[in-house]
PDB file of C-alpha atoms in Angstrom:
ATOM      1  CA  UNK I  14      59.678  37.133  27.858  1.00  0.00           C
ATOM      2  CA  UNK I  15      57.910  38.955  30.993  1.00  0.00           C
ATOM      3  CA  UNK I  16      58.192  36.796  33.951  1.00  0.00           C
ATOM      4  CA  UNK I  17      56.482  36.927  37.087  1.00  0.00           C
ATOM      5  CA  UNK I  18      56.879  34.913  40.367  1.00  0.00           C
ATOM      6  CA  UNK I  19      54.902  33.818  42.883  1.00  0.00           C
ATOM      7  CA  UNK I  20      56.125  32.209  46.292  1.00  0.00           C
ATOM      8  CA  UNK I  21      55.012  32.689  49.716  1.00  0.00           C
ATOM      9  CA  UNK I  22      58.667  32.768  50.699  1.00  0.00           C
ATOM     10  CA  UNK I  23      60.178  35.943  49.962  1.00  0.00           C
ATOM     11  CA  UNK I  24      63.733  34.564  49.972  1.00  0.00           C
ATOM     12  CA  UNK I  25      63.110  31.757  47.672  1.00  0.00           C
ATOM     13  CA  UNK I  26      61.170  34.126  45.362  1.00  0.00           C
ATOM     14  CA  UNK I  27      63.826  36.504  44.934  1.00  0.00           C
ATOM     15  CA  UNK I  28      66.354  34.017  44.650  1.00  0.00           C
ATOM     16  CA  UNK I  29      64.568  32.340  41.856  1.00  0.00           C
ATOM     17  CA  UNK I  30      63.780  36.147  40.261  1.00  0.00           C
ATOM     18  CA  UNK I  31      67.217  36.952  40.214  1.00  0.00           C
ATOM     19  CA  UNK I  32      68.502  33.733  38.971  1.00  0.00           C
ATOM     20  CA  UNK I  33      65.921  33.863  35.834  1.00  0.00           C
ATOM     21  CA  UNK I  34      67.180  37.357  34.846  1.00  0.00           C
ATOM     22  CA  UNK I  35      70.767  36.147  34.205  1.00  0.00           C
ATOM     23  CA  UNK I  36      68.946  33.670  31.806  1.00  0.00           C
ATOM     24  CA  UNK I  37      68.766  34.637  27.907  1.00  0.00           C
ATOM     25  CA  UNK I  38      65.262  36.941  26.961  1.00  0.00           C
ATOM     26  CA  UNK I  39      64.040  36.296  30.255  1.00  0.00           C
ATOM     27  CA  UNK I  40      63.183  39.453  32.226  1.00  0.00           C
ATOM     28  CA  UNK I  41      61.518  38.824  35.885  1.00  0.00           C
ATOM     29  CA  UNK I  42      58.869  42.129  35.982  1.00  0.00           C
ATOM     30  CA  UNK I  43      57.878  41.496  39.695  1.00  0.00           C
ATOM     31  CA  UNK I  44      57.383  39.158  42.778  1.00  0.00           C
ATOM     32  CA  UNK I  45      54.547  38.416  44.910  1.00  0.00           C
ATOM     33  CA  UNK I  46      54.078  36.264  47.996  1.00  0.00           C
ATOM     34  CA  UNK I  47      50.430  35.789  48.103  1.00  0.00           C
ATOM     35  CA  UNK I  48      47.353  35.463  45.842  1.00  0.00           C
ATOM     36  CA  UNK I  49      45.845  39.429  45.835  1.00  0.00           C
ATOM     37  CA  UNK I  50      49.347  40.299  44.560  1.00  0.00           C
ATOM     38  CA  UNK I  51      49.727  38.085  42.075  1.00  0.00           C
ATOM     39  CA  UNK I  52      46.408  38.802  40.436  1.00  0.00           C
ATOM     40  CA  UNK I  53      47.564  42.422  40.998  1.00  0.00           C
ATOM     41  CA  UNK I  54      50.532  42.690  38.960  1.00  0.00           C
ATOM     42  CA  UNK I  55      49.525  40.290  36.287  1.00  0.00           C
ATOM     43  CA  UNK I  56      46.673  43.531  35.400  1.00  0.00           C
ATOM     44  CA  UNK I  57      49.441  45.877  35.718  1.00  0.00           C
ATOM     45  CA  UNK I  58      52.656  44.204  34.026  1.00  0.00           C
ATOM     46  CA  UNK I  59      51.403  42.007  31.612  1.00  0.00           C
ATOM     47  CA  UNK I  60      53.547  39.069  31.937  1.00  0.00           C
ATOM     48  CA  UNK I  61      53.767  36.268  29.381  1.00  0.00           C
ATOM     49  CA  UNK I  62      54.354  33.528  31.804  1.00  0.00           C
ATOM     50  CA  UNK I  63      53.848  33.692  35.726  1.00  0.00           C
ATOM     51  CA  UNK I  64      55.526  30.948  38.333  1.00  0.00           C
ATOM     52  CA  UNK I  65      53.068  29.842  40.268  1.00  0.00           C
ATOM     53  CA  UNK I  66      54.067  27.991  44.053  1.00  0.00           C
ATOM     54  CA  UNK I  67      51.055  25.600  44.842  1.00  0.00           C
ATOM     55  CA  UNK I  68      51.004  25.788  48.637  1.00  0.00           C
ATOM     56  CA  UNK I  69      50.246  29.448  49.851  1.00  0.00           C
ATOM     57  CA  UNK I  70      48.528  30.318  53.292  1.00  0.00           C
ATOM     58  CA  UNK I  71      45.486  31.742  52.335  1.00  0.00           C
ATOM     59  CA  UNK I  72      44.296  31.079  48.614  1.00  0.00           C
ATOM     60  CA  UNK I  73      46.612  28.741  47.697  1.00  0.00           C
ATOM     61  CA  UNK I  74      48.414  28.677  43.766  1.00  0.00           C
ATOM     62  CA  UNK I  75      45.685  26.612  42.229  1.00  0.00           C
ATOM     63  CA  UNK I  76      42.571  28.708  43.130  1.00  0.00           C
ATOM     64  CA  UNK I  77      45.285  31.881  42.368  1.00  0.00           C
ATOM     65  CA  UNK I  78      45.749  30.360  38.670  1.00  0.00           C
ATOM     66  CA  UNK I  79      42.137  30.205  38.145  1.00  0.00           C
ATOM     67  CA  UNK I  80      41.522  33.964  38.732  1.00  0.00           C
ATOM     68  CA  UNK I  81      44.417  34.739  37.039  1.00  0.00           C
ATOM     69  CA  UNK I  82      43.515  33.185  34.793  1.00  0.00           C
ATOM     70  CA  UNK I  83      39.890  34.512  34.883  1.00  0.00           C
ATOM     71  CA  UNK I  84      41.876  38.104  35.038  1.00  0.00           C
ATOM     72  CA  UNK I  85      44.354  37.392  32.422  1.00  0.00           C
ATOM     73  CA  UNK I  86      43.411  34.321  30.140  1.00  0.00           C
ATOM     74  CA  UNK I  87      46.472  34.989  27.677  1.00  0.00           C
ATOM     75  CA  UNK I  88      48.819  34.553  30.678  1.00  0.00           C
ATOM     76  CA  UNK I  89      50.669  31.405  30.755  1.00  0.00           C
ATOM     77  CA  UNK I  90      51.364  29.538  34.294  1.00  0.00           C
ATOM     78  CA  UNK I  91      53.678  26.913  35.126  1.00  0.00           C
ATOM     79  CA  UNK I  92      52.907  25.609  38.775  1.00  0.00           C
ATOM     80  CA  UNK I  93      56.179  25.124  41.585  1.00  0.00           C
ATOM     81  CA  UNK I  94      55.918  22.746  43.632  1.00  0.00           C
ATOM     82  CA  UNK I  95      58.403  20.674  46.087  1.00  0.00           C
ATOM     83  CA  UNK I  96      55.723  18.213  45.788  1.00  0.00           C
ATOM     84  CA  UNK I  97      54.508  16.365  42.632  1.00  0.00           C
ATOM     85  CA  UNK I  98      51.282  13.980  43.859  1.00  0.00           C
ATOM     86  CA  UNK I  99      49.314  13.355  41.159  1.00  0.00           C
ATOM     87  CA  UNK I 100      45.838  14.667  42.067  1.00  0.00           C
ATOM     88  CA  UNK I 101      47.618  18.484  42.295  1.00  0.00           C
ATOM     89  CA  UNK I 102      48.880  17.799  39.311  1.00  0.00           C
ATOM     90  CA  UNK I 103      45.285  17.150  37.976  1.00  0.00           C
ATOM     91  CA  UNK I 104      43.917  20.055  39.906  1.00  0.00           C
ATOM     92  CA  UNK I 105      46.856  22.252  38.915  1.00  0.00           C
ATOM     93  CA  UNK I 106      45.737  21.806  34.997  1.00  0.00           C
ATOM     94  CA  UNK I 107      42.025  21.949  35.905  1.00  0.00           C
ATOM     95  CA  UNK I 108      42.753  25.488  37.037  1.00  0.00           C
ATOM     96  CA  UNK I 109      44.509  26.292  33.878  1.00  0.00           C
ATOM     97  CA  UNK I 110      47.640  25.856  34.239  1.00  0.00           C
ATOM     98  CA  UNK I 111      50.470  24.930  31.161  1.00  0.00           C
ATOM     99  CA  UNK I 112      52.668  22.273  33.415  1.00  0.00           C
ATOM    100  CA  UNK I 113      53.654  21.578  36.902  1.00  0.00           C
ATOM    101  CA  UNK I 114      57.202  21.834  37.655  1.00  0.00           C
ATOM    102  CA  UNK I 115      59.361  20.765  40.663  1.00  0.00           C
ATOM    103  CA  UNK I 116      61.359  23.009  42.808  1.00  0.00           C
ATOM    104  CA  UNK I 117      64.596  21.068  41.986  1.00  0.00           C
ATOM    105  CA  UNK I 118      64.587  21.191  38.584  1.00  0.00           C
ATOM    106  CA  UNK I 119      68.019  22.609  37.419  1.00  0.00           C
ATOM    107  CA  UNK I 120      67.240  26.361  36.273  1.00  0.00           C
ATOM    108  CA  UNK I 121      67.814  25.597  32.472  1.00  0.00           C
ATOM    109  CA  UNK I 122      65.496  23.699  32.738  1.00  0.00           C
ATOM    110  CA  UNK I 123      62.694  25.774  34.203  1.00  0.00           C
ATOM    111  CA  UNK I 124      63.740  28.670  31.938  1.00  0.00           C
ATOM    112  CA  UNK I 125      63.405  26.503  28.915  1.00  0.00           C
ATOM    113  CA  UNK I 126      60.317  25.479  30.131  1.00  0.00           C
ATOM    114  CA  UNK I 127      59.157  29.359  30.044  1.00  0.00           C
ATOM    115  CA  UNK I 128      60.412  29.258  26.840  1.00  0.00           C
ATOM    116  CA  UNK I 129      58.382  27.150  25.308  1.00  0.00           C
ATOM    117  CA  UNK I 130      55.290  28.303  27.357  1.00  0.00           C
ATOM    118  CA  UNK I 131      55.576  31.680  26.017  1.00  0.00           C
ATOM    119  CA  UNK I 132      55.963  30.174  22.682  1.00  0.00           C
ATOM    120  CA  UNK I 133      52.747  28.151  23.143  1.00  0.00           C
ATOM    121  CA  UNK I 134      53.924  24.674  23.202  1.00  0.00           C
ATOM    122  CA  UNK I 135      52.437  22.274  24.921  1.00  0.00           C
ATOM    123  CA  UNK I 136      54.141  21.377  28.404  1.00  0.00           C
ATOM    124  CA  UNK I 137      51.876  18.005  29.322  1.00  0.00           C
ATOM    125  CA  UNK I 138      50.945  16.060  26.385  1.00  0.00           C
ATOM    126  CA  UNK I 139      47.197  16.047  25.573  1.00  0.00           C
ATOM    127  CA  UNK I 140      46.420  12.322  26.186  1.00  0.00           C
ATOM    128  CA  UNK I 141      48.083  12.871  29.512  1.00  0.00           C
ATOM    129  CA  UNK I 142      45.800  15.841  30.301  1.00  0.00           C
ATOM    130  CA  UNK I 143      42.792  13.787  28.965  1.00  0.00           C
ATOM    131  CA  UNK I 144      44.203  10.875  31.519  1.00  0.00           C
ATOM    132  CA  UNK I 145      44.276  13.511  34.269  1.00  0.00           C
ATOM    133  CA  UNK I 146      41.478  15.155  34.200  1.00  0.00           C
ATOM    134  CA  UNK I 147      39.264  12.132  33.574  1.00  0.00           C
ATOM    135  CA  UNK I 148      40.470  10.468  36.874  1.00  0.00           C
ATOM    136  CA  UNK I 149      40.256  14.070  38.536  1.00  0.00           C
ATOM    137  CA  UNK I 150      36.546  14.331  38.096  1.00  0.00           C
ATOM    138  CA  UNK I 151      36.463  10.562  38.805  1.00  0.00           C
ATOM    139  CA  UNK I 152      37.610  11.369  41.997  1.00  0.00           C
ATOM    140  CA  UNK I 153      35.440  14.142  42.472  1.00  0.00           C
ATOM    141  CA  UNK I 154      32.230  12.088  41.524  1.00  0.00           C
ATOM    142  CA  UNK I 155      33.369   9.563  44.418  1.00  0.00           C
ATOM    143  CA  UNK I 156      34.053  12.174  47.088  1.00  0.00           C
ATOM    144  CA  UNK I 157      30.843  13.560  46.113  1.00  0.00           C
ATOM    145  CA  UNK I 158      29.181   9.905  47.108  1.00  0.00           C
ATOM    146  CA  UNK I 159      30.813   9.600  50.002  1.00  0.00           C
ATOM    147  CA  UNK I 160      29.901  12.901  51.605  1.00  0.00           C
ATOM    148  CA  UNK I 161      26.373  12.046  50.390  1.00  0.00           C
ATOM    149  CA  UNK I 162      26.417   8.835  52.280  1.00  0.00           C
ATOM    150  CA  UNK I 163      27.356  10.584  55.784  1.00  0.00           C
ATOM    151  CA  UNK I 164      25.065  13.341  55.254  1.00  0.00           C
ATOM    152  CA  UNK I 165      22.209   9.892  55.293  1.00  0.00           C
ATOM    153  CA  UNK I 166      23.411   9.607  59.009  1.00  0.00           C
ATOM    154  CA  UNK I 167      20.721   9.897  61.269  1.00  0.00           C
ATOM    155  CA  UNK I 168      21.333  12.311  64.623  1.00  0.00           C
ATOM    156  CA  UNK I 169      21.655   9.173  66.498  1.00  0.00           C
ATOM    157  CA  UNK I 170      23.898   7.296  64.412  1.00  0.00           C
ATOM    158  CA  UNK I 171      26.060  10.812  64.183  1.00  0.00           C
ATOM    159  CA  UNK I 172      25.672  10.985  68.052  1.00  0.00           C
ATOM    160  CA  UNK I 173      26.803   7.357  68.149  1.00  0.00           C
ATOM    161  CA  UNK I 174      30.068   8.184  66.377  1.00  0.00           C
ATOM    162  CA  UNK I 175      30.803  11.053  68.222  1.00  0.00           C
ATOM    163  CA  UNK I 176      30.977   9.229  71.118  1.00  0.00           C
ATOM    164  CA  UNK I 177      33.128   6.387  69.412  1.00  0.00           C
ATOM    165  CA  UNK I 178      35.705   9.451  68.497  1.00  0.00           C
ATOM    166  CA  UNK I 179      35.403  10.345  71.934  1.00  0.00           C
ATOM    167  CA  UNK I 180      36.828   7.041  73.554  1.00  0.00           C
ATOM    168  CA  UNK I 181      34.092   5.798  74.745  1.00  0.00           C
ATOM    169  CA  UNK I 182      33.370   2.287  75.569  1.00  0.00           C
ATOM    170  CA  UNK I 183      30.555   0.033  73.871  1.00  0.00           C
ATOM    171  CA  UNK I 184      29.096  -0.363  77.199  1.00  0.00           C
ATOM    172  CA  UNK I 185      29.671   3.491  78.217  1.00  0.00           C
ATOM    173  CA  UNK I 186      27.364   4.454  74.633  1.00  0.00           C
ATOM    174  CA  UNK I 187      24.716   2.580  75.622  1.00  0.00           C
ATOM    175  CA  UNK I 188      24.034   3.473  78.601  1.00  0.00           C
ATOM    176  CA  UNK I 189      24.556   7.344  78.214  1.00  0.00           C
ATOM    177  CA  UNK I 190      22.028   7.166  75.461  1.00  0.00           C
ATOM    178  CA  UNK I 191      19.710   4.799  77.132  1.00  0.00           C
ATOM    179  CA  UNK I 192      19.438   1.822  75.127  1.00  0.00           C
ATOM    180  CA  UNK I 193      20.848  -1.958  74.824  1.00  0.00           C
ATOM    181  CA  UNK I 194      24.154  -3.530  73.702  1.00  0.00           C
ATOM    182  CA  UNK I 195      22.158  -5.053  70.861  1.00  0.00           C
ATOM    183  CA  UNK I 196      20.256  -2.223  69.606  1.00  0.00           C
ATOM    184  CA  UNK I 197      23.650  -0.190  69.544  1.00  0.00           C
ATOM    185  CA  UNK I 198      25.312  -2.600  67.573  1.00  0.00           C
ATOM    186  CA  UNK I 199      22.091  -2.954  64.860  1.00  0.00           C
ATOM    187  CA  UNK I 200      23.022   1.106  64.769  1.00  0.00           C
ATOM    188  CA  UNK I 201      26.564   0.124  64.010  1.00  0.00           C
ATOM    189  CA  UNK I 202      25.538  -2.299  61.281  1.00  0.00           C
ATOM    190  CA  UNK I 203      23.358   0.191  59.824  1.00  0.00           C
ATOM    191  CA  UNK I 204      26.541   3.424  59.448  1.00  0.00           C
ATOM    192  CA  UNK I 205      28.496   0.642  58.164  1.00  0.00           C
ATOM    193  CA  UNK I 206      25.891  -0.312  55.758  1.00  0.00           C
ATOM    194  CA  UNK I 207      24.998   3.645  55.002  1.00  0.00           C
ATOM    195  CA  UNK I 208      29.022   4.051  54.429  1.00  0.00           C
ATOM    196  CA  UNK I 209      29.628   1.437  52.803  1.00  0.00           C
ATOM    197  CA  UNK I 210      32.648   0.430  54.844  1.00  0.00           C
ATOM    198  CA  UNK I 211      33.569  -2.395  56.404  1.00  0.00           C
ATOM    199  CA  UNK I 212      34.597  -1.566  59.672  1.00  0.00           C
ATOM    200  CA  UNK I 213      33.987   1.454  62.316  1.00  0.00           C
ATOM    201  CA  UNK I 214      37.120   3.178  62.200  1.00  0.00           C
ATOM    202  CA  UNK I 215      36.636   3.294  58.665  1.00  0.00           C
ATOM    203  CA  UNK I 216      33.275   4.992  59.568  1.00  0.00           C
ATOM    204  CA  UNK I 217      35.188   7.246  61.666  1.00  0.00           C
ATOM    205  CA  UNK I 218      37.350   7.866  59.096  1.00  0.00           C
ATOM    206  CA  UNK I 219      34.431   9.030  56.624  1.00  0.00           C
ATOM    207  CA  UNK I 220      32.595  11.143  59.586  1.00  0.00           C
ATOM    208  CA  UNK I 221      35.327  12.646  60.384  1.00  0.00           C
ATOM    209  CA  UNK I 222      36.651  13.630  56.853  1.00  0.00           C
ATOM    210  CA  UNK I 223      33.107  15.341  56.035  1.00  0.00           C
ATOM    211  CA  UNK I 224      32.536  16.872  59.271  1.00  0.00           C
ATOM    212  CA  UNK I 225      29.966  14.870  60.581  1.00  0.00           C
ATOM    213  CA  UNK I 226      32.059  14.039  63.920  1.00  0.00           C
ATOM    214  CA  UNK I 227      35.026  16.326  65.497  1.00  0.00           C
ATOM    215  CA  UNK I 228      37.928  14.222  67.285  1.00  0.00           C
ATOM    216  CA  UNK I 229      38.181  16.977  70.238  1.00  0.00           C
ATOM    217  CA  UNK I 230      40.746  17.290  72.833  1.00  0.00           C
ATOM    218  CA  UNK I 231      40.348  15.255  75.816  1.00  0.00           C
ATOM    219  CA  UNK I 232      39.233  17.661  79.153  1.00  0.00           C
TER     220      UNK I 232
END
């Protein structure tokens, strides 16, 4: 079974290389430590099954599987992580990847896992793919409603909240933008309203997260 691995740490990449060549039909036919690479030697060696980290400067390993994929579509992957959240797991097999393994599994383990991913087998069972998938693009719909929502904002409710981010005081706001305590506050109402949230750092929170408001250094 051809073998390649992919880790932005070129220590922990040819550690793991040379420990999977001591195991049984394994044979490790390169390294890479970014995305380009990878993609690179999958067109020129072939391998059955690449090991994919998930966090990479640059492109990281999930949008790397899905042009390696795109490149290679026969080529199985099997994700690395040190980190097992659910939501990369989802995104992992959205890409197209066969299973998501974790940096301390014993190495019999992860070469069996090859194994059986050269063989074909199925890694993840297809319920549990089903499962996370459907709450993948569940999440996706909701994030999608969300940054819908603070794109409503009007320049002076945005304006509002950058000021908010800033530190500023209630009484500060209103009188930089010229208006009353009482029409700022109806402005309030209505980004909480718009947000659907119930309180203003939570309307921070969703500004901030889409964009809409910077929280800059103070002078």
């Amino acid at each position: 079974m051809r073998v390649l691995v992919v880790d932005d740490h070129r220590t922990f990449a040819d550690a793991l290389a040379t420990a999977l060549g001591m195991e049984r039909g394994i044979r490790v036919v390169g390294t890479a430590t970014d995305a380009e690479r990878a993609v690179g030697l999958v067109r020129d060696e072939h391998p059955d099954v690449v090991l994919m980290d998930v966090r990479m400067p640059g492109t990281d390993g999930i949008n790397a599987t899905r042009a390696l994929k795109e490149a290679a579509p026969e080529t199985r992957v099997l994700m690395l992580s040190a980190y097992e959240e659910e939501e990369l797991v989802a995104r992992a097999v959205d890409a197209g990847a066969e299973a998501f393994l974790s940096k301390g599994l014993p190495m019999k383990e992860v070469a069996e896992a090859i194994r059986r991913a050269s063989r074909g087998d199925p890694l993840i069972r297809p319920d549990e793919v089903r499962r996370l998938l459907a709450n993948l693009r569940r999440r996706r719909d909701q994030d999608a409603s969300a940054r819908a929502r603070v794109e409503r904002l009007t320049p002076r409710e945005t304006e509002i909240l950058q000021l908010m981010a800033d530190g500023s005081s209630p009484e500060d706001i209103a009188e930089e933008i010229g208006i009353s305590r009482h029409t700022l506050r109806t402005h309030i109402q209505n980004v909480l309203f718009k947000l659907k949230v119930h309180s203003k750092l939570e309307a921070l929170a969703e500004a901030v997260r889409y964009g809409k408001v910077r929280i800059r250094e103070p002078a």
